[in-house]
Short mmCIF file of C-alpha atoms in Angstrom, two decimals:
data_model
loop_
_atom_site.label_atom_id
_atom_site.label_comp_id
_atom_site.label_asym_id
_atom_site.label_seq_id
_atom_site.Cartn_x
_atom_site.Cartn_y
_atom_site.Cartn_z
CA MET A 1 94.76 75.96 102.53
CA ALA A 2 96.20 74.38 105.65
CA PHE A 3 94.80 75.17 109.08
CA ASP A 4 96.94 75.03 112.19
CA GLY A 5 94.07 74.60 114.61
CA LYS A 6 93.25 73.24 118.04
CA LEU A 7 90.89 70.41 117.22
CA GLU A 8 91.17 66.65 117.43
CA PRO A 9 93.67 65.60 114.72
CA ALA A 10 91.05 63.50 112.93
CA ALA A 11 88.80 66.55 112.54
CA GLU A 12 91.35 69.17 111.47
CA PRO A 13 91.26 68.26 107.73
CA VAL A 14 87.59 69.28 107.74
CA LEU A 15 88.57 72.79 108.79
CA ALA A 16 91.18 72.94 106.04
CA ASP A 17 88.48 71.83 103.58
CA TRP A 18 86.29 74.70 104.76
CA LEU A 19 89.03 77.26 104.16
CA ASP A 20 89.75 75.77 100.73
CA TRP A 21 86.05 75.97 99.91
CA LEU A 22 85.99 79.64 100.92
CA ALA A 23 89.04 80.31 98.74
CA HIS A 24 87.99 78.46 95.60
CA GLU A 25 84.20 78.31 95.66
CA LYS A 26 83.36 81.57 97.43
CA ARG A 27 86.46 83.33 96.06
CA CYS A 28 87.27 84.99 99.37
CA SER A 29 90.34 87.21 99.39
CA ALA A 30 93.53 86.24 101.21
CA HIS A 31 92.74 88.95 103.77
CA THR A 32 89.30 87.46 104.47
CA LEU A 33 90.72 83.94 104.71
CA ASP A 34 93.32 85.08 107.22
CA ALA A 35 90.60 86.75 109.28
CA TYR A 36 88.40 83.63 109.21
CA SER A 37 91.35 81.44 110.16
CA ARG A 38 92.24 83.69 113.10
CA ASP A 39 88.61 83.81 114.23
CA LEU A 40 88.39 80.03 114.17
CA GLY A 41 91.70 79.58 115.97
CA ARG A 42 90.63 81.96 118.72
CA PHE A 43 87.29 80.16 119.10
CA LEU A 44 88.89 76.73 119.35
CA GLY A 45 91.43 78.06 121.84
CA PHE A 46 88.53 79.35 123.93
CA LEU A 47 86.79 75.96 123.74
CA ILE A 48 89.83 74.16 125.13
CA ASP A 49 89.65 76.29 128.28
CA HIS A 50 85.86 76.31 128.31
CA LEU A 51 85.42 72.54 127.94
CA GLY A 52 88.64 71.45 129.57
CA TYR A 53 89.86 69.36 126.62
CA VAL A 54 90.59 69.52 122.90
CA PRO A 55 87.21 69.32 121.13
CA GLY A 56 86.18 67.15 118.20
CA LEU A 57 83.36 67.46 115.69
CA LYS A 58 80.94 65.76 118.08
CA ASP A 59 81.70 68.41 120.69
CA LEU A 60 81.00 71.16 118.17
CA ALA A 61 77.65 69.54 117.41
CA ASN A 62 76.76 69.51 121.11
CA LEU A 63 77.53 73.17 121.80
CA GLN A 64 74.62 75.14 123.23
CA ALA A 65 73.66 78.79 122.77
CA THR A 66 75.11 79.49 126.22
CA ASP A 67 78.51 78.23 125.01
CA PHE A 68 78.50 80.62 122.08
CA ARG A 69 77.39 83.49 124.31
CA SER A 70 80.23 82.67 126.68
CA TYR A 71 82.59 83.02 123.74
CA LEU A 72 81.16 86.44 122.90
CA ALA A 73 81.61 87.49 126.54
CA PHE A 74 85.19 86.18 126.41
CA ARG A 75 85.89 88.43 123.42
CA VAL A 76 84.45 91.43 125.25
CA ASN A 77 86.76 90.73 128.19
CA GLN A 78 89.66 90.53 125.75
CA GLY A 79 88.87 94.08 124.65
CA LEU A 80 87.93 93.06 121.11
CA SER A 81 85.59 95.37 119.21
CA ARG A 82 81.94 94.67 118.50
CA THR A 83 82.69 94.82 114.80
CA SER A 84 85.35 92.10 114.96
CA THR A 85 83.17 90.01 117.28
CA ALA A 86 80.24 90.23 114.86
CA ARG A 87 82.55 89.11 112.06
CA ALA A 88 83.85 86.23 114.23
CA LEU A 89 80.30 85.04 114.88
CA SER A 90 79.56 85.28 111.16
CA SER A 91 82.66 83.16 110.49
CA LEU A 92 81.44 80.47 112.88
CA ARG A 93 77.95 80.45 111.36
CA ASN A 94 79.55 79.99 107.96
CA LEU A 95 81.60 77.06 109.25
CA PHE A 96 78.63 75.34 110.88
CA ARG A 97 76.55 75.72 107.71
CA PHE A 98 79.41 74.17 105.75
CA LEU A 99 79.63 71.24 108.17
CA ALA A 100 75.85 70.73 107.97
CA ARG A 101 75.87 70.74 104.15
CA ARG A 102 78.62 68.13 104.21
CA GLY A 103 76.49 65.99 106.51
CA LEU A 104 79.14 66.03 109.23
CA ILE A 105 77.34 67.71 112.13
CA GLU A 106 74.15 69.64 112.81
CA ASN A 107 74.06 72.51 115.29
CA THR A 108 71.13 74.93 115.25
CA ALA A 109 72.04 76.64 118.52
CA ILE A 110 74.41 79.08 116.86
CA SER A 111 71.58 80.48 114.73
CA THR A 112 69.79 81.62 117.90
CA VAL A 113 72.71 83.75 119.09
CA ARG A 114 72.37 87.42 118.22
CA SER A 115 75.27 89.38 116.82
CA PRO A 116 76.52 92.35 118.85
CA LYS A 117 74.92 95.63 117.85
CA ILE A 118 77.39 97.73 115.91
CA PRO A 119 77.06 101.50 116.28
CA ARG A 120 76.28 103.04 112.92
CA SER A 121 79.00 105.50 111.99
CA VAL A 122 79.46 107.85 109.08
CA PRO A 123 82.82 107.35 107.34
CA ARG A 124 85.22 110.18 108.19
CA ALA A 125 86.17 111.81 104.92
CA LEU A 126 89.06 114.19 104.52
CA ASP A 127 88.42 117.79 103.65
CA PRO A 128 88.98 118.17 99.89
CA VAL A 129 92.00 120.40 100.49
CA GLU A 130 93.43 117.82 102.91
CA ALA A 131 92.89 115.04 100.38
CA ARG A 132 94.64 117.06 97.71
CA GLU A 133 97.59 117.71 100.04
CA VAL A 134 97.91 114.01 100.86
CA VAL A 135 98.08 113.13 97.17
CA THR A 136 100.53 115.84 96.18
CA ARG A 137 102.78 115.50 99.24
CA ALA A 138 102.96 111.70 99.18
CA GLY A 139 106.03 111.92 96.94
CA ASP A 140 107.96 114.09 99.40
CA LEU A 141 108.76 111.31 101.88
CA PRO A 142 110.92 108.69 100.11
CA LEU A 143 114.61 109.11 99.33
CA GLU A 144 114.26 107.28 96.01
CA PRO A 145 112.48 109.44 93.39
CA TRP A 146 110.73 106.44 91.82
CA VAL A 147 109.32 105.46 95.22
CA GLY A 148 107.90 108.95 95.60
CA LYS A 149 106.17 108.64 92.24
CA ARG A 150 104.87 105.22 93.30
CA ASP A 151 103.34 106.64 96.46
CA VAL A 152 101.73 109.51 94.56
CA ALA A 153 100.24 107.02 92.08
CA ILE A 154 98.80 104.90 94.90
CA MET A 155 97.22 107.82 96.75
CA THR A 156 95.87 109.16 93.46
CA LEU A 157 94.19 105.81 92.75
CA LEU A 158 92.61 105.71 96.20
CA TYR A 159 91.19 109.22 95.96
CA GLY A 160 90.75 109.52 92.21
CA CYS A 161 89.14 106.10 91.64
CA GLY A 162 87.84 105.19 95.09
CA LEU A 163 89.80 101.94 95.28
CA ARG A 164 90.37 99.94 98.42
CA ILE A 165 94.07 99.74 99.27
CA SER A 166 94.00 95.97 98.66
CA GLU A 167 92.50 96.56 95.20
CA ALA A 168 95.16 99.10 94.24
CA LEU A 169 98.02 96.87 95.39
CA ALA A 170 96.54 93.85 93.58
CA LEU A 171 96.85 95.58 90.20
CA ASN A 172 99.34 94.18 87.70
CA ARG A 173 101.23 96.00 84.97
CA LYS A 174 99.07 94.46 82.29
CA ASP A 175 96.01 96.03 83.93
CA VAL A 176 97.32 99.53 83.20
CA ALA A 177 99.06 98.95 79.86
CA ASN A 178 98.75 102.07 77.67
CA LEU A 179 96.45 103.62 80.25
CA ALA A 180 94.96 106.97 79.24
CA ALA A 181 92.31 109.37 80.47
CA GLY A 182 88.86 108.06 79.67
CA ASP A 183 89.91 104.42 79.91
CA VAL A 184 88.48 102.11 82.55
CA LEU A 185 90.15 99.85 85.08
CA ARG A 186 88.69 96.40 85.66
CA ILE A 187 88.83 95.99 89.43
CA THR A 188 88.26 92.74 91.33
CA GLY A 189 86.78 93.61 94.70
CA LYS A 190 85.36 91.75 97.67
CA GLY A 191 84.02 88.30 96.92
CA GLY A 192 85.66 88.32 93.50
CA LYS A 193 83.09 90.83 92.23
CA GLU A 194 84.35 92.80 89.23
CA ARG A 195 83.55 96.42 88.45
CA LEU A 196 84.70 98.99 85.90
CA VAL A 197 86.17 102.25 87.19
CA PRO A 198 86.73 105.26 84.90
CA VAL A 199 90.26 106.66 84.81
CA LEU A 200 90.71 110.40 85.23
CA ALA A 201 93.59 112.18 83.50
CA VAL A 202 95.40 112.82 86.78
CA VAL A 203 95.27 109.10 87.61
CA ALA A 204 96.62 108.03 84.23
CA GLU A 205 99.42 110.60 84.45
CA ALA A 206 100.44 109.54 87.96
CA ILE A 207 100.64 105.87 86.97
CA THR A 208 102.54 106.67 83.77
CA ASP A 209 105.04 108.82 85.70
CA TYR A 210 105.60 105.99 88.16
CA LEU A 211 106.09 103.34 85.48
CA SER A 212 108.57 105.56 83.64
CA ALA A 213 110.62 106.01 86.81
CA CYS A 214 110.41 102.49 88.27
CA PRO A 215 113.75 100.71 87.69
CA MET A 216 112.21 97.23 87.92
CA GLU A 217 109.67 95.49 85.74
CA ARG A 218 107.62 92.78 87.42
CA GLN A 219 104.12 91.35 87.14
CA ALA A 220 102.88 93.48 90.03
CA LEU A 221 102.25 97.16 89.35
CA PHE A 222 103.34 98.56 92.69
CA LEU A 223 106.67 97.27 93.96
CA GLY A 224 108.65 97.54 97.16
CA LEU A 225 112.36 98.29 97.27
CA ARG A 226 113.19 94.59 96.88
CA GLY A 227 111.07 94.19 93.78
CA LYS A 228 108.18 92.33 95.39
CA ARG A 229 104.52 93.35 95.37
CA LEU A 230 104.08 96.23 97.79
CA ASN A 231 102.58 95.46 101.19
CA ALA A 232 99.63 97.46 102.51
CA GLY A 233 101.54 98.07 105.73
CA VAL A 234 104.04 100.23 103.84
CA VAL A 235 101.25 102.46 102.50
CA GLN A 236 99.70 102.73 105.96
CA LYS A 237 103.07 103.65 107.46
CA ASN A 238 103.58 106.33 104.82
CA MET A 239 100.13 107.70 105.59
CA ARG A 240 101.03 107.98 109.27
CA HIS A 241 104.08 110.06 108.34
CA LEU A 242 101.92 112.26 106.12
CA ARG A 243 99.41 112.74 108.93
CA HIS A 244 102.22 113.95 111.17
CA GLN A 245 103.64 116.30 108.55
CA LEU A 246 100.29 117.78 107.56
CA GLY A 247 98.75 117.86 111.03
CA LEU A 248 95.87 115.57 110.06
CA PRO A 249 93.78 113.52 112.54
CA ASP A 250 94.25 109.79 113.11
CA THR A 251 91.18 109.18 110.96
CA ALA A 252 93.24 110.22 107.91
CA THR A 253 94.01 106.71 106.68
CA PRO A 254 94.41 105.27 103.17
CA HIS A 255 90.81 104.08 103.39
CA ALA A 256 89.73 107.62 104.25
CA LEU A 257 90.77 108.62 100.73
CA ARG A 258 88.22 106.14 99.37
CA HIS A 259 85.60 107.63 101.69
CA SER A 260 86.58 111.08 100.47
CA PHE A 261 86.16 110.00 96.85
CA ALA A 262 82.57 108.92 97.54
CA THR A 263 81.70 111.86 99.76
CA HIS A 264 83.00 114.46 97.34
CA LEU A 265 81.25 112.82 94.39
CA LEU A 266 77.98 112.80 96.31
CA GLY A 267 78.47 116.42 97.29
CA GLY A 268 79.07 117.24 93.64
CA GLY A 269 75.72 115.82 92.62
CA GLY A 270 76.61 112.18 91.93
CA ASP A 271 73.73 109.73 92.37
CA LEU A 272 73.92 106.94 94.92
CA ARG A 273 73.52 104.09 92.44
CA THR A 274 76.47 105.24 90.36
CA ILE A 275 78.63 105.77 93.45
CA GLN A 276 77.61 102.31 94.67
CA GLU A 277 78.86 100.80 91.42
CA LEU A 278 82.11 102.77 91.51
CA LEU A 279 82.83 101.68 95.08
CA GLY A 280 81.79 98.07 94.51
CA HIS A 281 79.35 98.06 97.43
CA ALA A 282 77.09 95.00 97.43
CA SER A 283 74.34 96.89 99.25
CA LEU A 284 73.04 100.39 98.57
CA SER A 285 72.56 100.86 102.32
CA THR A 286 76.34 100.89 102.72
CA THR A 287 76.63 103.72 100.21
CA GLN A 288 73.73 105.63 101.78
CA ARG A 289 75.87 106.41 104.83
CA TYR A 290 77.47 109.15 102.78
CA THR A 291 74.19 111.07 102.57
CA GLU A 292 74.66 111.98 106.24
CA VAL A 293 77.63 114.18 105.33
CA ASP A 294 77.02 117.91 104.88
CA ALA A 295 76.40 117.92 101.14
CA SER A 296 75.91 121.67 100.95
CA HIS A 297 79.48 122.24 102.11
CA LEU A 298 80.82 119.62 99.75
CA ASN A 299 79.06 121.22 96.79
CA ALA A 300 80.97 124.42 97.41
CA VAL A 301 84.41 122.82 97.44
CA TYR A 302 83.94 119.93 95.03
CA ARG A 303 84.48 121.92 91.83
CA ASP A 304 87.89 123.17 92.97
CA ALA A 305 89.29 120.28 94.95
CA HIS A 306 88.19 117.00 93.39
CA PRO A 307 90.61 115.09 91.13
CA ARG A 308 88.75 116.51 88.14
CA ALA A 309 90.50 119.74 89.05
CA ARG A 310 93.76 117.79 88.58
CA PHE A 311 94.89 118.60 92.14
CA LYS A 312 96.04 122.01 90.89
CA GLU A 313 95.19 125.54 91.91
#
């Protein structure tokens, strides 16, 4: 993977090697690689102004903790969130560890810099009735009937299987061949980690309806109007239109359907370990955030509004 950076020309291939290592050895997703590349580019751009010249590897080795803290302060002044700044610092630590393992430079100063504290927040789940409306009304927007069925299938996967939007859009036709209720989907999540997700009847039906209506047959399951793999931005745009139509808050995003899947399962008596496996969370602590939701309320609505009720009255 090439890197269009702001480092001495002789050192830039090392950065490209790092990104290639992340892609092939650590199996980072394209989304993660783009984020790491942007983080690195922003950091090197900062260093040019901070140092007054284009840095080389030797300059990276000589950076002090105060230099890294200045970069964090720079990001704050740019209005960047604590979450993205913590990720950016993690990216840099990863790079410096890579450079040390390759015997290129050694810099221990970055390990002394603390990450910004990130406020702990409970994921905002949709009300079960709202989630059901999103799924059933997703097909009302497009002019092309097959596109409407596509959008229903996507929203059904997010809420009915708890997939990330990137995971749903990465599916290929062969992954859902002869799909039926009771089958499982093999999902590749973050870090290339695989998990098996059970398929509910409503999910299998939505995908089958879409495939029957789609006029194009490609490797990718979900296609755009031009026959290419669908972009996440299209799904997010459709969700914004649905929010407007249904009067939902800005927190009603495609990812909120995944949160709703987990929250409603927990409210229905699902155990954390099982939900952790279904979501593909590496840490149980991530899943435990859902215990802060009002489970007593969810128990009352789960039986009628979860996908197991087939989104029907």
